[in-house]
Amino acid sequence: MLDQVTKVHDENRQGEAYAPEAADIQTYTKKFYIESYGCQMNFNDSEIVASILKEEGFGPTRNVEEASLVLLNTCSIREKAETTVRKRLTEFQKVKQRNPELLVGVLGCMAERLKAKLLEEEKLVDMVVGPDAYRTLPALIEEAETGQKAVNVLLSREETYDDISPVRLDSNGVTAFVSIMRGCNNMCSFCVVPFTRGRERSRDYRSILQEATDLFQRGYREVTLLGQNVDSYYWVNPVNDAETVTFANLMEKVAQISPLLRVRFSTSHPKDITDEVLHVMAKYENICNYIHLPVQSGSNRILQLMNRTYTREWYMKKVDRIREILPDCGISTDVITGFCTETEEDHQDTMEVMAYSRYDLAYMFFYSERPGTLAARRYQDDVPDDVKKRRLAEVVELHRGQSLASMQQDVGKTFKVLVEGTSKRSEDQLFGRTGHNKVIVFPKENYKKCDYVWVKVDSCTSGTLIGTATGMA
């Protein structure tokens, strides 16, 4: 599907190893090492896995040499991620030569698609576990310890892990992800997620509120509600089907936990985000004015091939509606260049939609075919790589200008900023984000993590606001 990612302010992390929060550090007889690739959902899943393993007496470690269990939580969205995972598995085989009792497992989206290759052909792993099978990890570990290859990649129509409190791995203690649903019913032709994560199902809203409340009571000040398509969240009480909760209802309930708890969400499908959601965002100051609204292409012909179920005209009207109800809302997007049969005219249509939408942030890729997708079965990947890359470069150049212009518009303004920590570039600087998801740095003075601070923007780069604190918010 997507490869050669060019990211501006990319939130998606690749290959992070996890360690525990200080409060969780204790002596464990068994330790696990985990790396996660891809989207925020995968990182949240790793925290669910950590919770399950903790109950079995495993503790997390950053040092693979002291681990008795190595897990890679994988992503099939981009070819680059799969290539990286295969390379890491080869490296872990060398560790296993020094420690034959070490178990190596693959979790997540690559599990179902490549289980035979990873287990039998390439013999790189001892365990393969799909995203709906994490509860079976203890039994699978026990099976693998006998020398048997252990596998469970069955998808579920019910599993949401709503009763599992994730272990916050390598947390900053300020922000946390809360999964509200799993799977996806949108059969976008380029996407493998419906086949690797299964059908859409929503988590009981009461468990979501409990998790968010617990995070707030532990000192966290921001939660991001996660789902493949959060706007499709729809919970029906299994005992009383007259009780239903929509995404707008859920977001309002989370916002009401405390005005000091910021609320974000990701990701929205343009066809599903409603006026009800926008009005709830406008109603609550602690719901951040930021929406990720992937366009993918600006060509109606390509959008139809992608099975995106909207037109360019409809999408632009949705952007207009967002700015009508939320005038200062930040909007980000995903763009794919070089999809099957894309012409120069199609490409120019995408450039026009980007120019019209004036995105604050963008995640930009050129297309590469992913096995198992509808596009791989139906269409020929016929746009030459050099053309894909040239079109991607043009999209990136356009967006960089938009991003800089967006930043420059904020110079002289004052924003309420949640402090997330010390700047990587200077111990004397703090950093946080505005409600529009823009990173801002400012002198530390006497402020600290989790403080809300008013910060006046003095200058900017294309990716960062630079300011001065004017007082506590």
CSV table of N, CA and C in Angstrom, one decimal, residues 421-431 441-445:
chain,number,residue,atom,x,y,z
A,421,GLY,N,7.0,18.3,28.6
A,421,GLY,CA,8.3,17.9,29.0
A,421,GLY,C,9.4,18.9,28.6
A,422,THR,N,10.6,18.5,28.7
A,422,THR,CA,11.7,19.3,28.4
A,422,THR,C,12.1,19.2,26.9
A,423,SER,N,12.4,20.3,26.3
A,423,SER,CA,12.7,20.2,24.8
A,423,SER,C,14.0,19.3,24.6
A,424,LYS,N,14.0,18.6,23.5
A,424,LYS,CA,15.1,17.7,23.2
A,424,LYS,C,16.4,18.6,22.9
A,425,ARG,N,16.2,19.8,22.5
A,425,ARG,CA,17.3,20.6,22.1
A,425,ARG,C,17.9,21.4,23.2
A,426,SER,N,17.2,21.7,24.3
A,426,SER,CA,17.7,22.5,25.3
A,426,SER,C,17.0,22.1,26.7
A,427,GLU,N,17.8,21.9,27.7
A,427,GLU,CA,17.3,21.7,29.0
A,427,GLU,C,16.6,22.9,29.6
A,428,ASP,N,16.9,24.0,29.0
A,428,ASP,CA,16.3,25.3,29.5
A,428,ASP,C,15.0,25.6,28.9
A,429,GLN,N,14.5,24.7,28.0
A,429,GLN,CA,13.3,25.0,27.3
A,429,GLN,C,12.3,23.8,27.6
A,430,LEU,N,11.0,24.2,27.7
A,430,LEU,CA,9.9,23.2,27.8
A,430,LEU,C,9.2,23.2,26.4
A,431,PHE,N,8.5,22.1,26.2
A,431,PHE,CA,7.7,22.0,25.0
A,431,PHE,C,6.3,21.5,25.4
A,441,VAL,N,7.7,25.6,21.8
A,441,VAL,CA,8.8,25.6,22.9
A,441,VAL,C,8.9,27.0,23.5
A,442,PHE,N,9.3,27.0,24.8
A,442,PHE,CA,9.4,28.3,25.5
A,442,PHE,C,10.3,28.1,26.7
A,443,PRO,N,10.9,29.2,27.2
A,443,PRO,CA,11.8,29.1,28.4
A,443,PRO,C,11.1,28.4,29.6
A,444,LYS,N,11.9,27.6,30.3
A,444,LYS,CA,11.3,26.7,31.4
A,444,LYS,C,10.9,27.6,32.5
A,445,GLU,N,11.6,28.5,33.0
A,445,GLU,CA,11.3,29.3,34.2
A,445,GLU,C,11.0,28.4,35.3
